[in-house]
PDB file of C-alpha atoms and ligand atoms in Angstrom:
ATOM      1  CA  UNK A 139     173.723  20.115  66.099  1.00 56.00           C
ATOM      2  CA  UNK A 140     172.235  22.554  68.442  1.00 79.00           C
ATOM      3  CA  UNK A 141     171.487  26.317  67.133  1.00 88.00           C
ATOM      4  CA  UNK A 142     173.660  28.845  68.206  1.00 92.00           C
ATOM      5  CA  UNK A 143     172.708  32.526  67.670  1.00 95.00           C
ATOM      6  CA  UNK A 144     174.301  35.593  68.594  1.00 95.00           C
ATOM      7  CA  UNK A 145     173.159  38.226  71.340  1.00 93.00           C
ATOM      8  CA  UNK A 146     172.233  40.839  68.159  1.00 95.00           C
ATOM      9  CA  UNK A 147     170.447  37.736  65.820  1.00 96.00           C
ATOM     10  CA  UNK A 148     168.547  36.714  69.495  1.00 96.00           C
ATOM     11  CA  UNK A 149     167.192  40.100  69.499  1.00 95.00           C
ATOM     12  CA  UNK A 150     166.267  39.730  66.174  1.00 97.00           C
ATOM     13  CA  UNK A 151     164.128  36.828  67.193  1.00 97.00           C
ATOM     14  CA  UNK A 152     162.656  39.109  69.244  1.00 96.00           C
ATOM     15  CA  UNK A 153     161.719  42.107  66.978  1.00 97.00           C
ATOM     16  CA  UNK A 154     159.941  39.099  65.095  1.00 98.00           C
ATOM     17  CA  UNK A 155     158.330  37.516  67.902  1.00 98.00           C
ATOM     18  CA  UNK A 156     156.688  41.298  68.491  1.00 97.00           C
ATOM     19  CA  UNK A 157     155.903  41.403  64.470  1.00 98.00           C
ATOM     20  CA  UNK A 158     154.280  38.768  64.513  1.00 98.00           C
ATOM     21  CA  UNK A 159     152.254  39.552  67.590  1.00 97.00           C
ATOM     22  CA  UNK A 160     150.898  42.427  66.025  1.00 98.00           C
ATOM     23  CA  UNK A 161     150.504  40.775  63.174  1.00 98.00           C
ATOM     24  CA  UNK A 162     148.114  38.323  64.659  1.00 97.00           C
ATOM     25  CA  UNK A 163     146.313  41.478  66.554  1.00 98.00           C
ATOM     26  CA  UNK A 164     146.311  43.061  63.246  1.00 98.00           C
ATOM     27  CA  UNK A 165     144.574  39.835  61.208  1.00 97.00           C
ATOM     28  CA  UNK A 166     142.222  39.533  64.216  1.00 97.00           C
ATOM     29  CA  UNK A 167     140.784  42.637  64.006  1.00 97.00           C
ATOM     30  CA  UNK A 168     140.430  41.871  60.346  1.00 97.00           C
ATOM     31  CA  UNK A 169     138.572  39.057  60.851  1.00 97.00           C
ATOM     32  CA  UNK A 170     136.395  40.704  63.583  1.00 97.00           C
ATOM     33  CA  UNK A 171     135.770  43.818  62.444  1.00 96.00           C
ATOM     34  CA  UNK A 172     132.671  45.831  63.459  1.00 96.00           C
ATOM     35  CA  UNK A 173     131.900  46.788  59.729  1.00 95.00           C
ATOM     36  CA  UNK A 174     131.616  42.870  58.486  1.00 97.00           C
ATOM     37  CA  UNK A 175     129.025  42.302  61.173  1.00 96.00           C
ATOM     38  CA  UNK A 176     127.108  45.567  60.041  1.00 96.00           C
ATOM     39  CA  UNK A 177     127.223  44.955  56.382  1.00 97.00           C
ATOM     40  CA  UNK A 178     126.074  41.273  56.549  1.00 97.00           C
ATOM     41  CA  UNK A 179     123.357  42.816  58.663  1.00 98.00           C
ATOM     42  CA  UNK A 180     121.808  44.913  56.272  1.00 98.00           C
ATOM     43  CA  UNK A 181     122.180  42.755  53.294  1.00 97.00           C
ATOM     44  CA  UNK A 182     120.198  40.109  55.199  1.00 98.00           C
ATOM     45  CA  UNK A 183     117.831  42.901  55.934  1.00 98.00           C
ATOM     46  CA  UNK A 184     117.885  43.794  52.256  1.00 98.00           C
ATOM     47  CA  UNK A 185     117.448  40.364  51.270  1.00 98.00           C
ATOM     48  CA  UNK A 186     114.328  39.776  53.860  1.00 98.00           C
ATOM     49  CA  UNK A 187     112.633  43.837  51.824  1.00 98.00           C
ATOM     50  CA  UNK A 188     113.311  42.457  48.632  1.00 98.00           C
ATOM     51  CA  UNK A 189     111.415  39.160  49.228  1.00 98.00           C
ATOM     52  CA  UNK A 190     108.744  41.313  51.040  1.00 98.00           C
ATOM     53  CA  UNK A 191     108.255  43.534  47.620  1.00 98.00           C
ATOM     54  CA  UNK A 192     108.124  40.809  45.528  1.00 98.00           C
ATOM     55  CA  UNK A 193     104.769  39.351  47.695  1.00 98.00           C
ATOM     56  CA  UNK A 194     103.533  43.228  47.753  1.00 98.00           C
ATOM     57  CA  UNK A 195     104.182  43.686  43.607  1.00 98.00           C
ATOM     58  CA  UNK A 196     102.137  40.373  42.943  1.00 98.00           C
ATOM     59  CA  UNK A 197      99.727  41.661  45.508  1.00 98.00           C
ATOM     60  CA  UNK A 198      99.174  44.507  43.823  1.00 98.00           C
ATOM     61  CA  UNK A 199      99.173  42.932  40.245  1.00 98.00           C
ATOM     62  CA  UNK A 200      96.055  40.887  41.535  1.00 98.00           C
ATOM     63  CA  UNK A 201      93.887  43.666  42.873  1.00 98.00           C
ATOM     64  CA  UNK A 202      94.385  45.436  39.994  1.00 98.00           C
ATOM     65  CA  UNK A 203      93.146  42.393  38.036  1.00 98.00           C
ATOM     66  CA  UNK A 204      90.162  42.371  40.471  1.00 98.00           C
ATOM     67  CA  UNK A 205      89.687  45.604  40.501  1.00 98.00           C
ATOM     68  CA  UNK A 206      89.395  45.934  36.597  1.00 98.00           C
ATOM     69  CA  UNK A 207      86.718  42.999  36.710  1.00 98.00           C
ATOM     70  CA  UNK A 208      84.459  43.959  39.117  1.00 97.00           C
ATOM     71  CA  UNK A 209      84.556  48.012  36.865  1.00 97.00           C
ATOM     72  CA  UNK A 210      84.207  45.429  34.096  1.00 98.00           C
ATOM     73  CA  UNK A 211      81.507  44.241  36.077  1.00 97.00           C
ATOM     74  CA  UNK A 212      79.441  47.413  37.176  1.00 98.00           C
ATOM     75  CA  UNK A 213      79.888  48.783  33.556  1.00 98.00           C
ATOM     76  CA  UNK A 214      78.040  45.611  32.319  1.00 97.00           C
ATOM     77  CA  UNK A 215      75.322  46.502  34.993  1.00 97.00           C
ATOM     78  CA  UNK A 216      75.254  49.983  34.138  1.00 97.00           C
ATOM     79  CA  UNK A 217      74.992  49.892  30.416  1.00 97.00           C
ATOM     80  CA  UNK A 218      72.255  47.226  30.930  1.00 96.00           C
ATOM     81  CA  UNK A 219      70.194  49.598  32.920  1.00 96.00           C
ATOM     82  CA  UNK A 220      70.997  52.646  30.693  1.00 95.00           C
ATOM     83  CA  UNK A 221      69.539  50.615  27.484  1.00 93.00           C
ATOM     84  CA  UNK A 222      66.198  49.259  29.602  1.00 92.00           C
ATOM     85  CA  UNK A 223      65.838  52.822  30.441  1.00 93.00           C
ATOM     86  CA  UNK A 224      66.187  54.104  27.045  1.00 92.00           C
ATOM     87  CA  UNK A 225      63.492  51.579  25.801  1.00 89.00           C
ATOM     88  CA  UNK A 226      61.008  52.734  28.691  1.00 88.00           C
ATOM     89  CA  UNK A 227      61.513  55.890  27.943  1.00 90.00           C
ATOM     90  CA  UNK A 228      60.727  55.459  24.075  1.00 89.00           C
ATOM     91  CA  UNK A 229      57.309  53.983  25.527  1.00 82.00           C
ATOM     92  CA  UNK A 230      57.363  52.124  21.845  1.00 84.00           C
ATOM     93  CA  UNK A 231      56.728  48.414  23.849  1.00 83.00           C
ATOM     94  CA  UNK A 232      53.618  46.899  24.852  1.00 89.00           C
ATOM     95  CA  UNK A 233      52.856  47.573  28.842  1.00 88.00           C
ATOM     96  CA  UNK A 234      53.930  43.906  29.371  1.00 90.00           C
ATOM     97  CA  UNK A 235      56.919  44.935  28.031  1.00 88.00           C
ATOM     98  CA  UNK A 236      57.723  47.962  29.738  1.00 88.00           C
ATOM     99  CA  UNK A 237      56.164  46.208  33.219  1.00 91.00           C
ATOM    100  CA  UNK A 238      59.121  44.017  32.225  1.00 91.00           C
ATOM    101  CA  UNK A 239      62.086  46.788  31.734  1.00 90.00           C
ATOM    102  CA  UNK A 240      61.073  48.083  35.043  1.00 92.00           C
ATOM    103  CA  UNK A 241      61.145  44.740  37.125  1.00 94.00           C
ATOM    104  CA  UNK A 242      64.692  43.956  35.478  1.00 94.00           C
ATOM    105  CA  UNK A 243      65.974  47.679  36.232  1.00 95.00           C
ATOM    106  CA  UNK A 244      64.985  47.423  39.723  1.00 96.00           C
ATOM    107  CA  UNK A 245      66.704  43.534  39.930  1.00 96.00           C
ATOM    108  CA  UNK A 246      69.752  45.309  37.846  1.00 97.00           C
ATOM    109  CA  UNK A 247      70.179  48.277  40.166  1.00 97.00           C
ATOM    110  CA  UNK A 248      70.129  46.577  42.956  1.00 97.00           C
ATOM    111  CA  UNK A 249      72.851  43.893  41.689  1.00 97.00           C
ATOM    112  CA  UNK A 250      74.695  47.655  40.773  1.00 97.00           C
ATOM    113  CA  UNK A 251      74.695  48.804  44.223  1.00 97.00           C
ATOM    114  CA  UNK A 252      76.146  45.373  45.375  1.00 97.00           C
ATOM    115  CA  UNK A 253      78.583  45.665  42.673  1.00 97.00           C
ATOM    116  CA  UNK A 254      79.599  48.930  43.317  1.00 97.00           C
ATOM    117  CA  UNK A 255      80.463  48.136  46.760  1.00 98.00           C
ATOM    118  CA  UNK A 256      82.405  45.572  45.763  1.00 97.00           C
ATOM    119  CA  UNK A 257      84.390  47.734  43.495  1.00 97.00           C
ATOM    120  CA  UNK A 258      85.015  49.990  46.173  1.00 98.00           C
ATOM    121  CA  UNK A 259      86.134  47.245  48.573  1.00 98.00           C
ATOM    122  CA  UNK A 260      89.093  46.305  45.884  1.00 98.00           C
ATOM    123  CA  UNK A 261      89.857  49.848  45.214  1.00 98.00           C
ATOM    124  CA  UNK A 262      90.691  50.471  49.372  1.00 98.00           C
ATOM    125  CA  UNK A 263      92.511  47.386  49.167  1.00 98.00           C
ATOM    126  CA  UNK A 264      94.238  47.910  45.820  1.00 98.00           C
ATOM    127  CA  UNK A 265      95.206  51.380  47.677  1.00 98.00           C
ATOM    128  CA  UNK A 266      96.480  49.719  50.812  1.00 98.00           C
ATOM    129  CA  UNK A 267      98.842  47.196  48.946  1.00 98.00           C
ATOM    130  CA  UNK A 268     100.704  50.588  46.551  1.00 98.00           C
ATOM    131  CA  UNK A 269     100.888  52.205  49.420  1.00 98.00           C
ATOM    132  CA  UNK A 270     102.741  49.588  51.446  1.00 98.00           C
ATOM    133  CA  UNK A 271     104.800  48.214  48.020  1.00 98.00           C
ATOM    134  CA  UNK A 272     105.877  52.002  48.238  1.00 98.00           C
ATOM    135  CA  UNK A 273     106.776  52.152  52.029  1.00 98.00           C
ATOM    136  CA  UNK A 274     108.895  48.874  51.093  1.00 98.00           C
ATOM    137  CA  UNK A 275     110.605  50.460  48.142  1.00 98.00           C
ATOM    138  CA  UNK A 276     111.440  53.584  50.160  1.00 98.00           C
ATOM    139  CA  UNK A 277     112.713  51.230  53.128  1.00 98.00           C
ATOM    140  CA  UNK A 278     114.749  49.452  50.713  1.00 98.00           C
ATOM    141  CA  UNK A 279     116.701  52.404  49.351  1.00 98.00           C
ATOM    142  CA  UNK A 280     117.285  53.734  52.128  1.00 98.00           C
ATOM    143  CA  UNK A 281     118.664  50.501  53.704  1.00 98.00           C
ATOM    144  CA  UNK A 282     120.582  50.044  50.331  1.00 98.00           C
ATOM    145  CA  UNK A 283     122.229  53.615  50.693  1.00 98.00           C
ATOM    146  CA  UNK A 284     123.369  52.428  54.900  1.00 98.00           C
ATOM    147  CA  UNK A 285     124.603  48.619  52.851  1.00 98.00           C
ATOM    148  CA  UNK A 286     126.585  50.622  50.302  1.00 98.00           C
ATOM    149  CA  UNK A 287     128.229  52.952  52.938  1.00 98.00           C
ATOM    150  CA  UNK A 288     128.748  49.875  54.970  1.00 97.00           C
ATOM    151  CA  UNK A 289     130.358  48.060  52.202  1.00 97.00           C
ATOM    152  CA  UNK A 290     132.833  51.696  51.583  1.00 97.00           C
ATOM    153  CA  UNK A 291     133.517  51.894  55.028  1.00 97.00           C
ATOM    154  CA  UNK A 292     134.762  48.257  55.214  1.00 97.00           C
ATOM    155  CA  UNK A 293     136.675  48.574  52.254  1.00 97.00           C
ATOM    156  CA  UNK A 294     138.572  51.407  54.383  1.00 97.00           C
ATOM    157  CA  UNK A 295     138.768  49.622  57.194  1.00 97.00           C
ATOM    158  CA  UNK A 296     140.153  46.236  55.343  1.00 97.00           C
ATOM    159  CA  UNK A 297     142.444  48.866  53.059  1.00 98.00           C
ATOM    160  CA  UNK A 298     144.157  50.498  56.575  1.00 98.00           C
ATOM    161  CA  UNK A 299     144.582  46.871  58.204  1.00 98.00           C
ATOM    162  CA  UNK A 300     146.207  45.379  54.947  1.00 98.00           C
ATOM    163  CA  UNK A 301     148.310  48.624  54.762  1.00 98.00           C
ATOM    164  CA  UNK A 302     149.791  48.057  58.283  1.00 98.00           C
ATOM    165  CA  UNK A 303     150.023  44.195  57.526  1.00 98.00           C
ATOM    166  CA  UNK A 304     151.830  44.486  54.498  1.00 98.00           C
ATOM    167  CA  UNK A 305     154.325  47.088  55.848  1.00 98.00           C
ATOM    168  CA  UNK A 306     154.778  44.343  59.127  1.00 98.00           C
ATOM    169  CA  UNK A 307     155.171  42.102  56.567  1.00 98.00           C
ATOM    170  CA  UNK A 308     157.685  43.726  55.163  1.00 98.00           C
ATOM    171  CA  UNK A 309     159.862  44.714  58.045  1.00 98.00           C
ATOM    172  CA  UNK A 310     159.311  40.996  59.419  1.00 98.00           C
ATOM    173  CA  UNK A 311     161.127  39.184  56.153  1.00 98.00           C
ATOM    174  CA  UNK A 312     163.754  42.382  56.081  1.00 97.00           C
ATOM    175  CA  UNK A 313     164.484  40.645  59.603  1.00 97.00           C
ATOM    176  CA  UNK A 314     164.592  37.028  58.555  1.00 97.00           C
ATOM    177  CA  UNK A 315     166.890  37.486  55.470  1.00 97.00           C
ATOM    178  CA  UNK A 316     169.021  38.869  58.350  1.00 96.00           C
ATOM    179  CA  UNK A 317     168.998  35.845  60.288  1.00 97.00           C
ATOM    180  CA  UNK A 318     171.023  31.976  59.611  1.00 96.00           C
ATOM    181  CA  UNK A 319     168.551  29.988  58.001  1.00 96.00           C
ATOM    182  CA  UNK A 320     168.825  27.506  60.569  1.00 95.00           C
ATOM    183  CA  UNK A 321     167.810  30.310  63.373  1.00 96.00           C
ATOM    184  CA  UNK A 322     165.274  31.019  61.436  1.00 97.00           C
ATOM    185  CA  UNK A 323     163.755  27.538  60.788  1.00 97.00           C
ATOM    186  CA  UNK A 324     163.763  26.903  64.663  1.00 97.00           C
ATOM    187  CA  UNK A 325     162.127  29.948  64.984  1.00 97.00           C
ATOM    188  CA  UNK A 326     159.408  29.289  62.591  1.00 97.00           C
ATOM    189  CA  UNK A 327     158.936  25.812  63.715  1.00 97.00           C
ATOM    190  CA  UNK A 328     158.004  27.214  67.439  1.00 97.00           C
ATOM    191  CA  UNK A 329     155.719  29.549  65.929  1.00 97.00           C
ATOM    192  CA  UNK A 330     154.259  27.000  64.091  1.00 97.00           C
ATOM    193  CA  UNK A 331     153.751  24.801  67.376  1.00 96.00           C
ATOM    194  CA  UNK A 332     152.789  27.483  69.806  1.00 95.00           C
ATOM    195  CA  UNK A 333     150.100  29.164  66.932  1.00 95.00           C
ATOM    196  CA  UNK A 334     151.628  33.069  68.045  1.00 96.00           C
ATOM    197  CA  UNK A 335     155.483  33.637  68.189  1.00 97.00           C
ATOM    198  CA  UNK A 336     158.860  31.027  68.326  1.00 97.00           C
ATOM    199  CA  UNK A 337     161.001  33.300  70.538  1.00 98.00           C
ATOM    200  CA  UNK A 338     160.125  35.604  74.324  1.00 97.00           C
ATOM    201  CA  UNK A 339     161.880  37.782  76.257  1.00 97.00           C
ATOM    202  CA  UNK A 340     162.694  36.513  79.762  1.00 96.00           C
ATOM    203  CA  UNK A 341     161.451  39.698  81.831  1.00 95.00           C
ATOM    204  CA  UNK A 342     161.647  39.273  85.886  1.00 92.00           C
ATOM    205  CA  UNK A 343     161.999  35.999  86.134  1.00 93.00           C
ATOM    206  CA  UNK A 344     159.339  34.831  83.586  1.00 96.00           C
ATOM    207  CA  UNK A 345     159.206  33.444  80.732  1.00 96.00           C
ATOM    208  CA  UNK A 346     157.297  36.144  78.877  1.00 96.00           C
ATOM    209  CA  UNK A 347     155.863  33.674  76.286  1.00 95.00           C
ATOM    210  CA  UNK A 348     154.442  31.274  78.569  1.00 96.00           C
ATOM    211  CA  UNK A 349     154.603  33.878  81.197  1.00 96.00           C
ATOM    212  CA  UNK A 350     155.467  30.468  83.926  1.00 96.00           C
ATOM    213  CA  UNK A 351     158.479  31.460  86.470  1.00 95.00           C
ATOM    214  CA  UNK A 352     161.719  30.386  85.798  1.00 94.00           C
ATOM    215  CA  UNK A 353     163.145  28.691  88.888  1.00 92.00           C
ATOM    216  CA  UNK A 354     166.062  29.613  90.659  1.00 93.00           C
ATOM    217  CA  UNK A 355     168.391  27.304  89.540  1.00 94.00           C
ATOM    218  CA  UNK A 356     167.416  27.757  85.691  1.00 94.00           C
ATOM    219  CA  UNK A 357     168.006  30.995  86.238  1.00 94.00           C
ATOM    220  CA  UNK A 358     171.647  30.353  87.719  1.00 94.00           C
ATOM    221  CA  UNK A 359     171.953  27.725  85.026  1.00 95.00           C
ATOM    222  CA  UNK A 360     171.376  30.202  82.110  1.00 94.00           C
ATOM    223  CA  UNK A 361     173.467  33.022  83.595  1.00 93.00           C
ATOM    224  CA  UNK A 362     176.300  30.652  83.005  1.00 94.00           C
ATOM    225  CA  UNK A 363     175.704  30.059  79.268  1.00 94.00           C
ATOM    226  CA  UNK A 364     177.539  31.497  76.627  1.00 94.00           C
ATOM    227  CA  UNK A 365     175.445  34.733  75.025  1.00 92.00           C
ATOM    228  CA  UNK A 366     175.256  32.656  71.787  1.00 94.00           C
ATOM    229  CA  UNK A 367     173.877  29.831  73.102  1.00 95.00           C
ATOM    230  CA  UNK A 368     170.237  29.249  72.027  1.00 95.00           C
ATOM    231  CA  UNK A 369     167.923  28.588  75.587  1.00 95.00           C
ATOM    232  CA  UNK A 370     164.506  27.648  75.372  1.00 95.00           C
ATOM    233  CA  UNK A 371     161.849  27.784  77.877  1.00 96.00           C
ATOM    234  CA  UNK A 372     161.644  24.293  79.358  1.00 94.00           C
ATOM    235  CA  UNK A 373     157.739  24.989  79.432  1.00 95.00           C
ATOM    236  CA  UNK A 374     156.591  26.561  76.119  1.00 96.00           C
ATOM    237  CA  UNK A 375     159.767  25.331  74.804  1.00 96.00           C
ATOM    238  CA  UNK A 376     159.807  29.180  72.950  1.00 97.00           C
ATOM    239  CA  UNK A 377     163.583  30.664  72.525  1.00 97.00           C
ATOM    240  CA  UNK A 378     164.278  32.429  75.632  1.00 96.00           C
ATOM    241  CA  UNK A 379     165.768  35.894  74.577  1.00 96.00           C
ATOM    242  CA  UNK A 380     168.279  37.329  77.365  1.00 93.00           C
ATOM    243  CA  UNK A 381     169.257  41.027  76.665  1.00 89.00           C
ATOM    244  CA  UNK A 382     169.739  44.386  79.151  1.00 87.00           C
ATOM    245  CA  UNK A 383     165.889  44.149  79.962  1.00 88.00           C
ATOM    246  CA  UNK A 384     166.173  40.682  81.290  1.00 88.00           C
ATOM    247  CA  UNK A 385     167.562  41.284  84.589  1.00 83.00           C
ATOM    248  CA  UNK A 386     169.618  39.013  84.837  1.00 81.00           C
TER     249      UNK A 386
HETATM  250 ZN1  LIG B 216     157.769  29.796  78.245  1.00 66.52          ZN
END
């Protein structure tokens, strides 16, 4: 049996059809919004820092193994040449002897200098690698300050959007308990075809769901209906709402 609706339930159809178009703008923009796209930026950007301290900490937790070795390493030199010295210096040992002390703290200071420029080699690069672990852990609180403002200001964003959805929600089933369930079933069925809304206004003409012209003779043919007879557009097959805007 075909659907028959009055003029007032038709323009009920409508008020939903316009519902739900917002409501699709409204989930859109949900979907889309600016903020998403910035947060997920700067947690990948937080991600990529985090990895980068990671190298820099074990960087710096092998210089300062190298760098303790080679002071390890110069002390060993050092205290080598101190006690030679000492034993010259007590001139107790034969002259053999002492010839000997003096080759081996020449040899010894020289392996000292080498030593000690080692040493400072690893210290300037020990220094390098802090100071660029602490340019990292500066850059990532400060990007972790923008990702947690980010993340509020989505929140907001998401809170408004659901706010205005659930109040369209609201006003959209007040007008569908209104309705005969079998107006309403059509109706959703459309919807559920066409992916947007089941029922458009015609408007000049047009079909203002498919937004195709209605031809003369359509026209003529729908004029001549009974107001509660359900039309539908013969292209989008949507519920053709006729009220005072039509112009007909
Ligand atoms: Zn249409």
């Amino acid at each position: 049996m075909a659907v028959s609706a009055s003029s007032a339930e038709q323009n009920k159809l409508l008020e939903i059809a316009d519902l739900d178009t917002k409501l699709i703008q409204l989930n859109h923009q949900r979907s889309t919004a600016p903020q998403i796209t910035k947060a997920h930026d700067l947690e990948v950007e937080l991600g990529s820092i985090e990895m980068k301290i990671v190298a820099a900490q074990t960087e710096v937790a092998d210089l300062t193994v190298n760098q303790e070795k080679a002071e390890a390493d110069v002390k060993q030199v050092a205290d080598r040449i101190s006690k030679d010295q000492s034993r010259l210096d007590a001139g107790q040992a034969t002259p053999k002897e002492l010839e000997g002390f003096q080759h081996e703290i020449a040899t010894l200071s020289k392996r000292l200098t080498e030593l000690e420029d080692e040493e400072l080699i690893v210290m300037q690069q020990l220094e390098d690698a802090t100071s660029a672990l602490s340019e990292l852990e500066l850059d990532r609180d400060r990007v972790t300050g923008e990702f947690e403002l980010s993340k509020q200001a989505l929140e907001l964003k998401f809170a408004d959007l659901d706010g205005q959805i659930a109040q369209l929600g609201a006003a959209r089933l007040a007008a569908v308990e209104s309705l005969p369930k079998d107006v309403v079933e059509l109706y959703e069925k459309i919807k559920s075809d066409q992916g947007d809304v089941g029922a458009a206004l015609i408007h000049r003409g047009a079909c203002q769901g498919c937004h195709i012209a209605l031809d003369a003779t359509e026209i003529d043919r729908i004029k001549s209906l009974p107001p509660d007879t359900v039309v539908r557009c013969e292209q989008c097959r949507r519920i053709l709402i006729r009220n005072s805007e039509s112009g007909l």
